XYZ file of C-alpha atoms in Angstrom:
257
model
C 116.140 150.545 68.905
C 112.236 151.904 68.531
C 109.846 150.966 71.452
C 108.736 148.379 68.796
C 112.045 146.281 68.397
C 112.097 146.759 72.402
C 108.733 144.915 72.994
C 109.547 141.932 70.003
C 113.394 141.773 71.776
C 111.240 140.928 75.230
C 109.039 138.701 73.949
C 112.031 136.449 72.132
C 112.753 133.448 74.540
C 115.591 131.344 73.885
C 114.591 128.418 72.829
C 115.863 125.920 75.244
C 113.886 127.945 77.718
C 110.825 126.963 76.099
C 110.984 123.744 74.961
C 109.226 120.970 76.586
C 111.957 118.091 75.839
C 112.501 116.631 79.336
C 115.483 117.599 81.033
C 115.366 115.268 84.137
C 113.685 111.769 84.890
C 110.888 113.544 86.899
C 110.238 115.287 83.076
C 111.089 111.452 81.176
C 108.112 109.925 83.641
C 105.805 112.571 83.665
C 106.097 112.697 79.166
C 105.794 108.871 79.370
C 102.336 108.843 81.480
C 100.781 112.278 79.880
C 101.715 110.657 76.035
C 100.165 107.242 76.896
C 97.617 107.324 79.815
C 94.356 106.449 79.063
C 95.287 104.971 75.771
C 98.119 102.277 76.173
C 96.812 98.501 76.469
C 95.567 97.286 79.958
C 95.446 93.645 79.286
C 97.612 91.432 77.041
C 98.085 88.070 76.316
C 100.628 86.429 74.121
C 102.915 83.633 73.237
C 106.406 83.507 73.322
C 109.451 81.986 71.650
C 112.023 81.530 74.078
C 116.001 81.208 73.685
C 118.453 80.054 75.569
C 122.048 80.881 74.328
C 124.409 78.589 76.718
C 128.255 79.795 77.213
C 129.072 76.522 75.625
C 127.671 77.555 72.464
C 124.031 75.057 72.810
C 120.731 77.011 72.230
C 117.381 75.406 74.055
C 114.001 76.469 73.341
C 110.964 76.681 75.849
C 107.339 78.216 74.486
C 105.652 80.203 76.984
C 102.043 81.711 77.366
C 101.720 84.976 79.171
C 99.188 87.220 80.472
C 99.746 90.423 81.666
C 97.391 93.479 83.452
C 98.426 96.580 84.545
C 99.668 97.941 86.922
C 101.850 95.134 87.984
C 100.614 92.004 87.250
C 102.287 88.998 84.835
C 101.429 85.380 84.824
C 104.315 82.881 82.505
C 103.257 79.266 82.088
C 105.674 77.239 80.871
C 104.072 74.942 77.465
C 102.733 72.954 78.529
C 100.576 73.847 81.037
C 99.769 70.513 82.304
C 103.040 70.407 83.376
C 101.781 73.222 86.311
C 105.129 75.019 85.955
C 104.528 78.900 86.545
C 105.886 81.800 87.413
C 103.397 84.954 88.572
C 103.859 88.450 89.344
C 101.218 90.195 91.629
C 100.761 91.768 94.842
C 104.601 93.288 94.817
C 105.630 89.789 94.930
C 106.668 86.460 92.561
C 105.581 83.366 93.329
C 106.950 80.477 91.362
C 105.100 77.509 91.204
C 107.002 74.314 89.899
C 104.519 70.754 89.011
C 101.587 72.423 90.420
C 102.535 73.282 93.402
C 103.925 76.550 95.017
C 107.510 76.432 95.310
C 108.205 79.926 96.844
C 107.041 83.111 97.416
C 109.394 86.675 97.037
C 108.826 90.060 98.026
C 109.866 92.771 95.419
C 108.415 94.012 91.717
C 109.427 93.234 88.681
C 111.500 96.337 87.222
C 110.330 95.365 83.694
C 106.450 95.200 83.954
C 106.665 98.466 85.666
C 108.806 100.199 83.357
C 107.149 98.595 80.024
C 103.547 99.204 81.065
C 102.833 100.227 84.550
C 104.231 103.614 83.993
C 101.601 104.349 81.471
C 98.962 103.276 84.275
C 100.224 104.819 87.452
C 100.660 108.572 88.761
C 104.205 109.705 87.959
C 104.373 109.967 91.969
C 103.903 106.694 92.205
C 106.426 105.419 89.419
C 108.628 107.689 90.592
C 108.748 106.006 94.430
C 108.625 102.860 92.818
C 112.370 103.580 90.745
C 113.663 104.358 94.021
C 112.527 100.710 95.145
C 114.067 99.338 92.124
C 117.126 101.401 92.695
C 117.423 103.921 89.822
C 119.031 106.690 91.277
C 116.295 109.614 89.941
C 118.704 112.411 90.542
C 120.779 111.135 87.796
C 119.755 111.909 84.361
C 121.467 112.587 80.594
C 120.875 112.198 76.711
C 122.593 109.211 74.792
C 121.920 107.094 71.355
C 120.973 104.121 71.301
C 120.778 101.818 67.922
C 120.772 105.617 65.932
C 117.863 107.129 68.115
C 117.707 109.698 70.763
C 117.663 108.385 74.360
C 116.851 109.850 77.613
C 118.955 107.843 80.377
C 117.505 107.721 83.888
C 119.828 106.647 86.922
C 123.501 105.742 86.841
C 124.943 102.181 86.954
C 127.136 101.600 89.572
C 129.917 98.819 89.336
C 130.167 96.481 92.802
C 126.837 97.627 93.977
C 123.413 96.975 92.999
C 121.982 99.865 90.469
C 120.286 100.206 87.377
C 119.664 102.620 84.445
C 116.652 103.030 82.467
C 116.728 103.860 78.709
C 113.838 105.658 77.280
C 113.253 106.008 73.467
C 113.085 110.082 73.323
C 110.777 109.936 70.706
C 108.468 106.799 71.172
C 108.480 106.998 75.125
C 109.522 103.433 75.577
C 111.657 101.587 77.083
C 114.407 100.539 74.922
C 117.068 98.915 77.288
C 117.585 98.378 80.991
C 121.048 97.698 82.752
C 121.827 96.446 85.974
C 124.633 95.782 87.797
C 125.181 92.547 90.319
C 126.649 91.011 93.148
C 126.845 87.669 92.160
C 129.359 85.561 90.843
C 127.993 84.659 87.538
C 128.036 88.282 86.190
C 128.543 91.585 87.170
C 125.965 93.562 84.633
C 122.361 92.170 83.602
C 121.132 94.274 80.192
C 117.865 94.025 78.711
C 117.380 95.332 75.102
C 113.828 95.772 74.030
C 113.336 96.300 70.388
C 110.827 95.507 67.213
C 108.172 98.123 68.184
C 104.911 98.317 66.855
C 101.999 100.222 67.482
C 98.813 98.795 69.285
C 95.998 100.014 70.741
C 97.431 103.651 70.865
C 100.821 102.617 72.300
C 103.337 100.482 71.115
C 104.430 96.485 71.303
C 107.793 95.583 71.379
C 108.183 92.201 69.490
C 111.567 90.912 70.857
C 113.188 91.032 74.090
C 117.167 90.040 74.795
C 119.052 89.516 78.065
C 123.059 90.056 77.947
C 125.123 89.265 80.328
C 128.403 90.447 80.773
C 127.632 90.951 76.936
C 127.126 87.839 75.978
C 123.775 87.284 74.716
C 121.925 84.646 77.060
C 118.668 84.704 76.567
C 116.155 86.083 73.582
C 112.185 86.030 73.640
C 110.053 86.793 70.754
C 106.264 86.810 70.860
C 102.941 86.044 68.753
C 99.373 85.837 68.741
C 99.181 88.737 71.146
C 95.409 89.980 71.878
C 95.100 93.168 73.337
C 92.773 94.004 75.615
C 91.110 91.271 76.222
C 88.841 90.525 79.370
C 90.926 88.503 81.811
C 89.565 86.311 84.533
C 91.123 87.488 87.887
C 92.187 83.924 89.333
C 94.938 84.012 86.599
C 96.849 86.672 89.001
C 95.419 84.979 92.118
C 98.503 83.539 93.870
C 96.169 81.249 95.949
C 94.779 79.523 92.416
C 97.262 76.624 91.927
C 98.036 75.750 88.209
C 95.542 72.877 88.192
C 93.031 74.761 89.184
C 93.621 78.192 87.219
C 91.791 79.371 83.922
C 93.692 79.302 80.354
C 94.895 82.158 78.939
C 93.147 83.267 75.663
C 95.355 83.944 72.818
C 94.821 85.141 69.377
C 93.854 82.553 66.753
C 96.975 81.197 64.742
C 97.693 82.346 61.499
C 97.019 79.296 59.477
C 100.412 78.716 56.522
Protein backbone atom coordinates (compact mmCIF):
# COMPACT_ATOMS: atom_id res chain seq x y z
CA UNK A 1 0.00 0.00 0.00
CA UNK A 2 1.70 3.64 -1.03
CA UNK A 3 1.70 6.35 1.77
CA UNK A 4 -1.25 7.60 -0.40
CA UNK A 5 -3.76 4.59 -0.03
CA UNK A 6 -2.44 4.76 3.78
CA UNK A 7 -3.70 8.38 4.39
CA UNK A 8 -7.34 7.77 2.17
CA UNK A 9 -7.56 4.12 4.32
CA UNK A 10 -7.38 6.61 7.64
CA UNK A 11 -9.56 8.99 6.63
CA UNK A 12 -12.48 6.21 5.62
CA UNK A 13 -14.96 6.08 8.65
CA UNK A 14 -17.47 3.52 8.72
CA UNK A 15 -20.42 4.83 8.19
CA UNK A 16 -22.47 4.09 11.18
CA UNK A 17 -19.74 5.94 12.98
CA UNK A 18 -20.68 8.98 11.30
CA UNK A 19 -24.07 9.18 10.87
CA UNK A 20 -26.20 11.42 12.84
CA UNK A 21 -29.47 9.06 12.97
CA UNK A 22 -30.20 8.97 16.73
CA UNK A 23 -29.24 6.02 18.48
CA UNK A 24 -30.82 6.67 21.97
CA UNK A 25 -33.85 8.87 23.25
CA UNK A 26 -31.37 11.53 24.57
CA UNK A 27 -30.43 11.66 20.42
CA UNK A 28 -34.65 11.21 19.44
CA UNK A 29 -35.25 14.53 21.86
CA UNK A 30 -32.41 16.45 21.11
CA UNK A 31 -33.29 15.82 16.73
CA UNK A 32 -36.92 16.66 17.68
CA UNK A 33 -36.08 20.23 19.40
CA UNK A 34 -32.92 21.18 16.98
CA UNK A 35 -35.43 20.20 13.66
CA UNK A 36 -38.37 22.26 15.05
CA UNK A 37 -37.36 24.98 17.62
CA UNK A 38 -37.99 28.27 16.74
CA UNK A 39 -40.24 27.31 13.93
CA UNK A 40 -43.10 24.91 15.15
CA UNK A 41 -46.54 26.73 16.08
CA UNK A 42 -46.82 28.38 19.61
CA UNK A 43 -50.48 28.95 19.68
CA UNK A 44 -53.36 26.95 18.17
CA UNK A 45 -56.83 26.89 18.20
CA UNK A 46 -59.20 24.44 16.65
CA UNK A 47 -62.37 22.50 16.59
CA UNK A 48 -62.88 19.07 17.04
CA UNK A 49 -65.08 16.15 16.03
CA UNK A 50 -65.30 13.84 18.74
CA UNK A 51 -66.16 9.93 18.82
CA UNK A 52 -67.16 7.80 21.14
CA UNK A 53 -67.06 4.04 20.12
CA UNK A 54 -69.04 2.20 23.15
CA UNK A 55 -68.22 -1.73 23.77
CA UNK A 56 -71.83 -2.21 22.97
CA UNK A 57 -71.34 -1.19 19.54
CA UNK A 58 -73.26 2.77 20.03
CA UNK A 59 -71.10 5.72 18.74
CA UNK A 60 -71.87 9.38 20.51
CA UNK A 61 -70.60 12.53 19.26
CA UNK A 62 -69.49 15.68 21.35
CA UNK A 63 -67.87 18.95 19.35
CA UNK A 64 -65.21 20.53 21.21
CA UNK A 65 -63.24 23.92 20.91
CA UNK A 66 -59.65 23.92 21.97
CA UNK A 67 -56.89 26.21 22.53
CA UNK A 68 -53.60 25.31 23.09
CA UNK A 69 -49.97 27.35 23.97
CA UNK A 70 -46.85 25.99 24.50
CA UNK A 71 -45.17 24.75 26.66
CA UNK A 72 -47.91 23.05 28.49
CA UNK A 73 -50.96 24.64 28.29
CA UNK A 74 -54.59 23.23 26.72
CA UNK A 75 -58.00 24.57 27.36
CA UNK A 76 -61.26 21.89 25.91
CA UNK A 77 -64.73 23.39 26.13
CA UNK A 78 -67.24 21.19 25.60
CA UNK A 79 -70.02 22.84 22.60
CA UNK A 80 -71.56 24.51 23.91
CA UNK A 81 -69.90 26.70 25.95
CA UNK A 82 -72.76 28.05 27.79
CA UNK A 83 -73.02 24.91 29.18
CA UNK A 84 -69.51 25.98 31.33
CA UNK A 85 -68.24 22.40 30.95
CA UNK A 86 -64.28 22.51 30.67
CA UNK A 87 -61.44 20.84 31.06
CA UNK A 88 -57.84 22.95 31.30
CA UNK A 89 -54.34 22.07 31.38
CA UNK A 90 -51.84 24.61 32.98
CA UNK A 91 -49.57 25.08 35.75
CA UNK A 92 -48.55 21.08 35.79
CA UNK A 93 -52.04 20.55 36.72
CA UNK A 94 -55.90 19.80 35.20
CA UNK A 95 -58.61 21.35 36.47
CA UNK A 96 -61.99 20.25 35.28
CA UNK A 97 -64.69 22.47 35.55
CA UNK A 98 -68.29 20.93 35.12
CA UNK A 99 -71.64 23.81 34.74
CA UNK A 100 -69.37 26.58 35.48
CA UNK A 101 -68.01 25.74 38.30
CA UNK A 102 -64.66 24.04 39.34
CA UNK A 103 -65.13 20.54 40.01
CA UNK A 104 -61.49 19.49 40.86
CA UNK A 105 -58.15 20.24 40.65
CA UNK A 106 -55.05 17.41 39.79
CA UNK A 107 -51.49 17.58 40.00
CA UNK A 108 -49.55 15.99 37.01
CA UNK A 109 -48.97 16.99 33.01
CA UNK A 110 -50.50 15.87 30.31
CA UNK A 111 -48.05 13.30 28.46
CA UNK A 112 -49.61 14.33 25.11
CA UNK A 113 -49.26 18.20 25.01
CA UNK A 114 -45.75 17.67 26.03
CA UNK A 115 -44.82 15.15 23.64
CA UNK A 116 -46.90 16.77 20.56
CA UNK A 117 -45.66 20.32 21.09
CA UNK A 118 -43.83 21.14 24.20
CA UNK A 119 -40.84 19.25 23.10
CA UNK A 120 -40.36 21.57 20.24
CA UNK A 121 -40.48 24.53 22.92
CA UNK A 122 -38.45 23.30 25.83
CA UNK A 123 -34.58 22.45 26.38
CA UNK A 124 -34.07 18.74 25.72
CA UNK A 125 -32.97 18.83 29.59
CA UNK A 126 -36.04 19.75 30.44
CA UNK A 127 -38.17 17.23 28.24
CA UNK A 128 -35.98 14.83 29.14
CA UNK A 129 -36.80 15.22 33.23
CA UNK A 130 -40.18 15.65 32.29
CA UNK A 131 -40.37 11.71 30.50
CA UNK A 132 -39.06 10.56 33.66
CA UNK A 133 -42.22 12.26 35.39
CA UNK A 134 -44.39 10.71 32.88
CA UNK A 135 -42.62 7.44 33.32
CA UNK A 136 -40.83 6.60 30.03
CA UNK A 137 -38.03 4.74 31.04
CA UNK A 138 -35.16 6.95 28.87
CA UNK A 139 -32.60 4.23 29.13
CA UNK A 140 -34.67 2.15 26.92
CA UNK A 141 -34.54 2.81 23.31
CA UNK A 142 -34.90 0.76 19.68
CA UNK A 143 -36.05 1.11 15.92
CA UNK A 144 -39.56 -0.32 14.83
CA UNK A 145 -42.27 0.39 11.85
CA UNK A 146 -45.05 1.72 12.31
CA UNK A 147 -47.99 1.98 9.47
CA UNK A 148 -44.74 1.33 6.76
CA UNK A 149 -42.46 4.15 8.28
CA UNK A 150 -39.38 4.15 10.32
CA UNK A 151 -39.87 4.63 14.09
CA UNK A 152 -37.65 5.47 16.87
CA UNK A 153 -39.25 3.87 20.19
CA UNK A 154 -38.44 5.57 23.49
CA UNK A 155 -39.10 3.64 26.89
CA UNK A 156 -40.43 0.13 27.36
CA UNK A 157 -44.03 -0.80 28.35
CA UNK A 158 -44.28 -2.70 31.23
CA UNK A 159 -47.36 -5.08 31.85
CA UNK A 160 -48.90 -4.76 35.73
CA UNK A 161 -47.15 -1.54 36.30
CA UNK A 162 -47.59 1.86 35.14
CA UNK A 163 -45.16 2.70 31.95
CA UNK A 164 -45.30 4.10 28.70
CA UNK A 165 -43.52 4.17 25.29
CA UNK A 166 -43.19 6.95 22.98
CA UNK A 167 -43.21 6.49 19.15
CA UNK A 168 -41.43 9.00 17.11
CA UNK A 169 -41.85 9.25 13.26
CA UNK A 170 -37.91 8.85 12.27
CA UNK A 171 -38.34 10.96 9.53
CA UNK A 172 -41.01 13.70 10.39
CA UNK A 173 -39.97 13.95 14.20
CA UNK A 174 -43.45 13.44 15.47
CA UNK A 175 -45.17 11.69 17.53
CA UNK A 176 -46.97 8.96 15.91
CA UNK A 177 -48.35 6.72 18.82
CA UNK A 178 -48.13 6.55 22.58
CA UNK A 179 -48.82 3.35 24.78
CA UNK A 180 -49.43 2.99 28.25
CA UNK A 181 -50.01 0.44 30.44
CA UNK A 182 -52.67 0.52 33.62
CA UNK A 183 -53.72 -0.52 36.83
CA UNK A 184 -57.19 -0.33 36.57
CA UNK A 185 -59.82 -2.62 35.97
CA UNK A 186 -61.24 -1.39 32.80
CA UNK A 187 -58.03 -2.02 30.75
CA UNK A 188 -54.67 -2.90 31.08
CA UNK A 189 -53.00 -0.81 27.95
CA UNK A 190 -54.15 2.87 26.87
CA UNK A 191 -52.70 3.55 23.00
CA UNK A 192 -52.88 6.71 21.28
CA UNK A 193 -52.33 6.75 17.45
CA UNK A 194 -51.72 10.12 15.96
CA UNK A 195 -51.93 10.27 12.26
CA UNK A 196 -53.09 12.62 9.08
CA UNK A 197 -50.03 14.96 9.23
CA UNK A 198 -49.75 18.06 7.57
CA UNK A 199 -47.42 20.72 7.50
CA UNK A 200 -48.04 24.20 9.23
CA UNK A 201 -46.21 26.92 10.12
CA UNK A 202 -42.83 25.01 9.64
CA UNK A 203 -43.92 21.91 11.58
CA UNK A 204 -46.54 19.63 11.12
CA UNK A 205 -50.51 19.11 12.23
CA UNK A 206 -51.76 15.91 12.82
CA UNK A 207 -55.49 15.85 11.71
CA UNK A 208 -56.85 12.78 13.64
CA UNK A 209 -56.22 11.40 16.93
CA UNK A 210 -57.50 7.65 18.21
CA UNK A 211 -57.52 6.10 21.69
CA UNK A 212 -57.50 2.06 21.87
CA UNK A 213 -58.00 0.30 24.55
CA UNK A 214 -57.14 -3.07 25.07
CA UNK A 215 -57.39 -2.65 21.16
CA UNK A 216 -60.55 -1.80 20.81
CA UNK A 217 -60.97 1.50 19.36
CA UNK A 218 -62.80 3.85 22.00
CA UNK A 219 -62.47 7.03 21.18
CA UNK A 220 -61.48 9.11 17.74
CA UNK A 221 -61.05 13.04 17.41
CA UNK A 222 -60.68 14.83 14.23
CA UNK A 223 -60.20 18.58 13.96
CA UNK A 224 -61.00 21.82 11.73
CA UNK A 225 -60.78 25.37 11.40
CA UNK A 226 -57.43 25.34 13.13
CA UNK A 227 -55.62 28.95 13.22
CA UNK A 228 -52.18 28.92 13.95
CA UNK A 229 -50.61 31.28 15.77
CA UNK A 230 -52.93 33.33 16.75
CA UNK A 231 -52.71 35.91 19.75
CA UNK A 232 -54.39 34.30 22.74
CA UNK A 233 -55.76 36.14 25.71
CA UNK A 234 -54.08 34.68 28.89
CA UNK A 235 -57.35 34.22 31.13
CA UNK A 236 -58.18 31.29 28.73
CA UNK A 237 -55.31 29.22 30.71
CA UNK A 238 -56.11 31.09 33.95
CA UNK A 239 -57.49 28.36 36.26
CA UNK A 240 -58.99 31.13 38.52
CA UNK A 241 -61.26 32.48 35.29
CA UNK A 242 -64.47 30.39 35.66
CA UNK A 243 -66.21 29.47 32.29
CA UNK A 244 -68.70 32.33 32.61
CA UNK A 245 -66.36 34.63 32.95
CA UNK A 246 -63.53 33.43 30.39
CA UNK A 247 -62.88 34.84 26.75
CA UNK A 248 -63.95 32.71 23.48
CA UNK A 249 -61.62 31.03 21.64
CA UNK A 250 -61.05 32.37 18.05
CA UNK A 251 -61.27 29.89 15.36
CA UNK A 252 -60.78 30.01 11.71
CA UNK A 253 -63.75 31.12 9.59
CA UNK A 254 -65.86 28.08 8.22
CA UNK A 255 -65.53 26.98 4.90
CA UNK A 256 -68.85 27.91 3.49
CA UNK A 257 -70.44 24.43 1.07
Amino acid sequence: MTLRHALLAMLVVPAALTSAEPRSTSDVVRAMHGAYAGKWWRTLTFRQKSMFFEANGTMRVEYWTEAEEAPGKLRVVTEPASDGNVRLYTRDSTYTYARGALVSATPGRHPLVMMLSDVYAVAPSVTMSRMRELLIDTTQFRREQWQGRPVFVMGKLLIGARSREAWIDAERLVLVRLIQSSTTARFKVLEYRIGGHRRAAGGWLEQWLETWEDGRLAFREEYERELINPTLDPRLFDPSVLPAAAPTIPLKAAVKR
